PDB file of C-alpha atoms in Angstrom:
ATOM      1  CA  MET H   1     -27.545  23.031  12.021  1.00  0.00           C
ATOM      2  CA  GLN H   2     -23.867  23.807  11.731  1.00  0.00           C
ATOM      3  CA  ARG H   3     -22.766  27.401  11.393  1.00  0.00           C
ATOM      4  CA  PRO H   4     -21.153  28.310   8.051  1.00  0.00           C
ATOM      5  CA  TRP H   5     -17.371  28.155   7.794  1.00  0.00           C
ATOM      6  CA  THR H   6     -15.522  31.463   7.894  1.00  0.00           C
ATOM      7  CA  LYS H   7     -13.227  32.346   5.028  1.00  0.00           C
ATOM      8  CA  ARG H   8     -10.266  32.150   7.416  1.00  0.00           C
ATOM      9  CA  GLU H   9     -11.219  28.594   8.481  1.00  0.00           C
ATOM     10  CA  LEU H  10     -11.584  27.547   4.848  1.00  0.00           C
ATOM     11  CA  LEU H  11      -8.203  29.060   4.014  1.00  0.00           C
ATOM     12  CA  VAL H  12      -6.607  27.126   6.886  1.00  0.00           C
ATOM     13  CA  MET H  13      -8.285  23.915   5.648  1.00  0.00           C
ATOM     14  CA  LEU H  14      -7.001  24.554   2.129  1.00  0.00           C
ATOM     15  CA  ILE H  15      -3.460  25.100   3.412  1.00  0.00           C
ATOM     16  CA  VAL H  16      -3.612  21.876   5.454  1.00  0.00           C
ATOM     17  CA  VAL H  17      -4.920  19.930   2.438  1.00  0.00           C
ATOM     18  CA  TRP H  18      -2.176  21.312   0.192  1.00  0.00           C
ATOM     19  CA  ILE H  19       0.563  20.612   2.739  1.00  0.00           C
ATOM     20  CA  GLY H  20      -0.694  17.058   3.272  1.00  0.00           C
ATOM     21  CA  GLY H  21      -1.136  16.332  -0.437  1.00  0.00           C
ATOM     22  CA  THR H  22       2.196  17.867  -1.390  1.00  0.00           C
ATOM     23  CA  GLY H  23       3.912  16.022   1.464  1.00  0.00           C
ATOM     24  CA  LEU H  24       2.608  12.691   0.200  1.00  0.00           C
ATOM     25  CA  LEU H  25       3.708  13.486  -3.358  1.00  0.00           C
ATOM     26  CA  VAL H  26       7.199  14.430  -2.131  1.00  0.00           C
ATOM     27  CA  LEU H  27       7.418  11.166  -0.177  1.00  0.00           C
ATOM     28  CA  ALA H  28       6.352   9.250  -3.305  1.00  0.00           C
ATOM     29  CA  TRP H  29       9.060  11.038  -5.308  1.00  0.00           C
ATOM     30  CA  TYR H  30      11.638  10.171  -2.638  1.00  0.00           C
ATOM     31  CA  ALA H  31      10.549   6.500  -2.638  1.00  0.00           C
ATOM     32  CA  ASP H  32      10.817   6.410  -6.432  1.00  0.00           C
ATOM     33  CA  ASN H  33      14.314   7.903  -6.331  1.00  0.00           C
ATOM     34  CA  GLU H  34      15.423   5.430  -3.648  1.00  0.00           C
ATOM     35  CA  ASP H  35      13.971   2.559  -5.700  1.00  0.00           C
ATOM     36  CA  LYS H  36      15.919   3.748  -8.767  1.00  0.00           C
ATOM     37  CA  ARG H  37      19.078   3.962  -6.651  1.00  0.00           C
ATOM     38  CA  MET H  38      18.508   0.402  -5.476  1.00  0.00           C
ATOM     39  CA  ARG H  39      17.930  -0.947  -8.989  1.00  0.00           C
ATOM     40  CA  GLY H  40      20.970   0.922 -10.328  1.00  0.00           C
ATOM     41  CA  ALA H  41      23.213   0.323  -7.315  1.00  0.00           C
ATOM     42  CA  PRO H  42      26.687  -1.057  -7.938  1.00  0.00           C
ATOM     43  CA  ARG H  43      27.757  -4.445  -6.641  1.00  0.00           C
ATOM     44  CA  CYS H  44      29.034  -4.378  -3.071  1.00  0.00           C
ATOM     45  CA  THR H  45      32.630  -5.134  -2.326  1.00  0.00           C
ATOM     46  CA  GLN H  46      33.107  -7.810   0.309  1.00  0.00           C
ATOM     47  CA  ALA H  47      33.804  -5.104   2.912  1.00  0.00           C
ATOM     48  CA  GLU H  48      30.508  -3.319   2.067  1.00  0.00           C
ATOM     49  CA  GLU H  49      28.147  -6.329   2.072  1.00  0.00           C
ATOM     50  CA  PHE H  50      26.673  -5.857   5.565  1.00  0.00           C
ATOM     51  CA  THR H  51      27.061  -2.070   5.771  1.00  0.00           C
ATOM     52  CA  PRO H  52      24.582   0.712   4.868  1.00  0.00           C
ATOM     53  CA  ALA H  53      26.602   1.507   1.718  1.00  0.00           C
ATOM     54  CA  ARG H  54      24.376   2.073  -1.337  1.00  0.00           C
ATOM     55  CA  CYS H  55      25.211  -1.194  -3.030  1.00  0.00           C
ATOM     56  CA  VAL H  56      23.603  -4.547  -3.851  1.00  0.00           C
ATOM     57  CA  THR H  57      24.930  -8.040  -3.347  1.00  0.00           C
ATOM     58  CA  VAL H  58      23.503 -11.543  -3.689  1.00  0.00           C
ATOM     59  CA  LEU H  59      24.758 -14.134  -1.204  1.00  0.00           C
ATOM     60  CA  ASP H  60      24.022 -17.753  -0.363  1.00  0.00           C
ATOM     61  CA  GLY H  61      22.221 -18.370   2.900  1.00  0.00           C
ATOM     62  CA  ALA H  62      19.860 -20.620   4.763  1.00  0.00           C
ATOM     63  CA  LEU H  63      16.247 -19.806   5.530  1.00  0.00           C
ATOM     64  CA  VAL H  64      15.845 -20.099   9.293  1.00  0.00           C
ATOM     65  CA  GLU H  65      12.195 -19.055   9.641  1.00  0.00           C
ATOM     66  CA  LEU H  66       9.411 -17.857   7.380  1.00  0.00           C
ATOM     67  CA  THR H  67       6.090 -16.496   8.619  1.00  0.00           C
ATOM     68  CA  SER H  68       3.421 -14.327   7.065  1.00  0.00           C
ATOM     69  CA  ASN H  69       5.101 -11.274   8.673  1.00  0.00           C
ATOM     70  CA  PHE H  70       8.842 -11.871   8.427  1.00  0.00           C
ATOM     71  CA  ALA H  71      11.627 -14.044   7.108  1.00  0.00           C
ATOM     72  CA  ARG H  72      14.825 -14.835   8.982  1.00  0.00           C
ATOM     73  CA  VAL H  73      17.912 -15.999   7.125  1.00  0.00           C
ATOM     74  CA  ASP H  74      21.407 -16.989   8.086  1.00  0.00           C
ATOM     75  CA  VAL H  75      23.953 -15.412   5.754  1.00  0.00           C
ATOM     76  CA  GLU H  76      27.613 -16.061   6.477  1.00  0.00           C
ATOM     77  CA  GLY H  77      26.825 -16.698  10.141  1.00  0.00           C
ATOM     78  CA  ARG H  78      24.707 -13.546  10.525  1.00  0.00           C
ATOM     79  CA  GLN H  79      21.007 -13.760  11.364  1.00  0.00           C
ATOM     80  CA  LEU H  80      19.124 -11.232   9.210  1.00  0.00           C
ATOM     81  CA  THR H  81      15.402 -10.495   9.424  1.00  0.00           C
ATOM     82  CA  MET H  82      13.247  -9.083   6.645  1.00  0.00           C
ATOM     83  CA  SER H  83       9.636  -7.956   7.023  1.00  0.00           C
ATOM     84  CA  THR H  84       7.196  -9.522   4.576  1.00  0.00           C
ATOM     85  CA  ILE H  85       3.520  -9.756   3.841  1.00  0.00           C
ATOM     86  CA  ILE H  86       2.472 -13.219   2.742  1.00  0.00           C
ATOM     87  CA  SER H  87      -1.264 -13.606   2.313  1.00  0.00           C
ATOM     88  CA  HIS H  88      -1.392 -17.323   1.554  1.00  0.00           C
ATOM     89  CA  ASP H  89      -0.186 -20.467   3.307  1.00  0.00           C
ATOM     90  CA  VAL H  90       3.465 -20.188   4.280  1.00  0.00           C
ATOM     91  CA  PRO H  91       5.487 -23.194   3.121  1.00  0.00           C
ATOM     92  CA  PRO H  92       7.749 -24.985   5.607  1.00  0.00           C
ATOM     93  CA  ALA H  93      11.116 -23.366   5.155  1.00  0.00           C
ATOM     94  CA  GLY H  94      13.550 -24.101   7.975  1.00  0.00           C
ATOM     95  CA  GLY H  95      17.048 -24.942   6.730  1.00  0.00           C
ATOM     96  CA  ARG H  96      16.270 -24.381   3.050  1.00  0.00           C
ATOM     97  CA  GLN H  97      19.210 -23.060   0.995  1.00  0.00           C
ATOM     98  CA  VAL H  98      18.397 -19.671  -0.538  1.00  0.00           C
ATOM     99  CA  ARG H  99      19.919 -16.740  -2.419  1.00  0.00           C
ATOM    100  CA  VAL H 100      19.578 -13.490  -0.460  1.00  0.00           C
ATOM    101  CA  THR H 101      19.727 -10.081  -2.123  1.00  0.00           C
ATOM    102  CA  LEU H 102      21.008  -7.365   0.213  1.00  0.00           C
ATOM    103  CA  TYR H 103      20.644  -3.626  -0.371  1.00  0.00           C
ATOM    104  CA  ARG H 104      22.392  -1.298   2.042  1.00  0.00           C
ATOM    105  CA  GLY H 105      23.207  -4.334   4.163  1.00  0.00           C
ATOM    106  CA  LYS H 106      19.590  -5.446   4.594  1.00  0.00           C
ATOM    107  CA  PRO H 107      17.761  -8.319   2.900  1.00  0.00           C
ATOM    108  CA  VAL H 108      15.244  -7.240   0.270  1.00  0.00           C
ATOM    109  CA  LEU H 109      14.706 -10.521  -1.624  1.00  0.00           C
ATOM    110  CA  ILE H 110      15.002 -14.217  -0.794  1.00  0.00           C
ATOM    111  CA  GLU H 111      14.952 -16.761  -3.624  1.00  0.00           C
ATOM    112  CA  ALA H 112      15.099 -20.539  -3.944  1.00  0.00           C
ATOM    113  CA  ASP H 113      13.424 -23.205  -6.078  1.00  0.00           C
ATOM    114  CA  HIS H 114       9.683 -22.471  -5.988  1.00  0.00           C
ATOM    115  CA  LEU H 115      10.216 -19.726  -3.381  1.00  0.00           C
ATOM    116  CA  TRP H 116      10.375 -15.964  -3.897  1.00  0.00           C
ATOM    117  CA  VAL H 117       9.964 -13.717  -0.857  1.00  0.00           C
ATOM    118  CA  ASP H 118      10.073  -9.963  -1.354  1.00  0.00           C
ATOM    119  CA  SER H 119      10.578  -7.468   1.463  1.00  0.00           C
ATOM    120  CA  ASP H 120       7.555  -5.310   2.210  1.00  0.00           C
ATOM    121  CA  ASP H 121       9.682  -2.324   3.198  1.00  0.00           C
ATOM    122  CA  LYS H 122      11.432  -1.696  -0.079  1.00  0.00           C
ATOM    123  CA  PRO H 123      11.328   1.974  -1.093  1.00  0.00           C
ATOM    124  CA  SER H 124       8.867   1.465  -3.943  1.00  0.00           C
ATOM    125  CA  ASP H 125       6.238  -0.468  -1.976  1.00  0.00           C
ATOM    126  CA  ASP H 126       4.295   2.516  -0.623  1.00  0.00           C
ATOM    127  CA  ARG H 127       4.758   4.739  -3.680  1.00  0.00           C
ATOM    128  CA  PRO H 128       1.394   4.023  -5.374  1.00  0.00           C
ATOM    129  CA  ILE H 129      -0.481   4.624  -2.117  1.00  0.00           C
ATOM    130  CA  MET H 130       1.367   7.900  -1.519  1.00  0.00           C
ATOM    131  CA  LEU H 131       0.748   9.059  -5.106  1.00  0.00           C
ATOM    132  CA  ALA H 132      -2.948   8.230  -4.926  1.00  0.00           C
ATOM    133  CA  GLY H 133      -3.340   9.754  -1.462  1.00  0.00           C
ATOM    134  CA  GLY H 134      -1.481  12.923  -2.391  1.00  0.00           C
ATOM    135  CA  GLY H 135      -3.412  13.360  -5.615  1.00  0.00           C
ATOM    136  CA  PHE H 136      -6.712  12.682  -3.875  1.00  0.00           C
ATOM    137  CA  LEU H 137      -5.978  15.192  -1.111  1.00  0.00           C
ATOM    138  CA  LEU H 138      -4.997  17.886  -3.589  1.00  0.00           C
ATOM    139  CA  VAL H 139      -7.939  17.374  -5.938  1.00  0.00           C
ATOM    140  CA  ALA H 140     -10.794  16.305  -3.656  1.00  0.00           C
ATOM    141  CA  GLY H 141      -9.658  18.430  -0.718  1.00  0.00           C
ATOM    142  CA  THR H 142      -9.362  21.543  -2.866  1.00  0.00           C
ATOM    143  CA  ALA H 143     -12.719  20.823  -4.524  1.00  0.00           C
ATOM    144  CA  GLY H 144     -14.377  20.376  -1.128  1.00  0.00           C
ATOM    145  CA  VAL H 145     -12.979  23.613   0.260  1.00  0.00           C
ATOM    146  CA  VAL H 146     -13.929  25.531  -2.915  1.00  0.00           C
ATOM    147  CA  ARG H 147     -17.480  24.099  -2.707  1.00  0.00           C
ATOM    148  CA  GLU H 148     -17.769  25.211   0.917  1.00  0.00           C
ATOM    149  CA  LEU H 149     -16.355  28.634   0.039  1.00  0.00           C
ATOM    150  CA  ARG H 150     -18.981  29.092  -2.679  1.00  0.00           C
ATOM    151  CA  ARG H 151     -21.730  27.948  -0.326  1.00  0.00           C
ATOM    152  CA  THR H 152     -20.497  30.303   2.400  1.00  0.00           C
ATOM    153  CA  THR H 153     -20.243  33.328   0.101  1.00  0.00           C
ATOM    154  CA  ARG H 154     -23.754  32.666  -1.305  1.00  0.00           C
ATOM    155  CA  GLY H 155     -25.136  32.623   2.196  1.00  0.00           C
ATOM    156  CA  GLY H 156     -26.144  29.008   2.556  1.00  0.00           C
TER     157      GLY H 156
END
């Protein structure tokens, strides 16, 4: 049988749970803000297109390679790679003409007839997971520590 938790150990657990839960919620807030910046970003000037400036541009390109994990495009002679998650059969894509949306100089969306490939590392992609994880840690973690505290103070 396990010895009962001390109040100090339970306090440390509670602090860890709150730091972890709050950290995840802060990361979700940051991802949401970055997503809003991306959606509201101004159009890039030609000089800003391939730079980390907070702007969006849509350029013509050619799809070089498409796999379930990444897409490679040629845009104005530059080879750009975008991570993706494609869970179904990947259509043959080499040489296909596409429209590439760049944000901060990186591809976030590739479009063509009957093809739409979204980047899996856009700011908003992990937001729901971080919100759920943070909320779960704060609620369930706190409830678990409080339950153990009550059990410890009652003597078993």
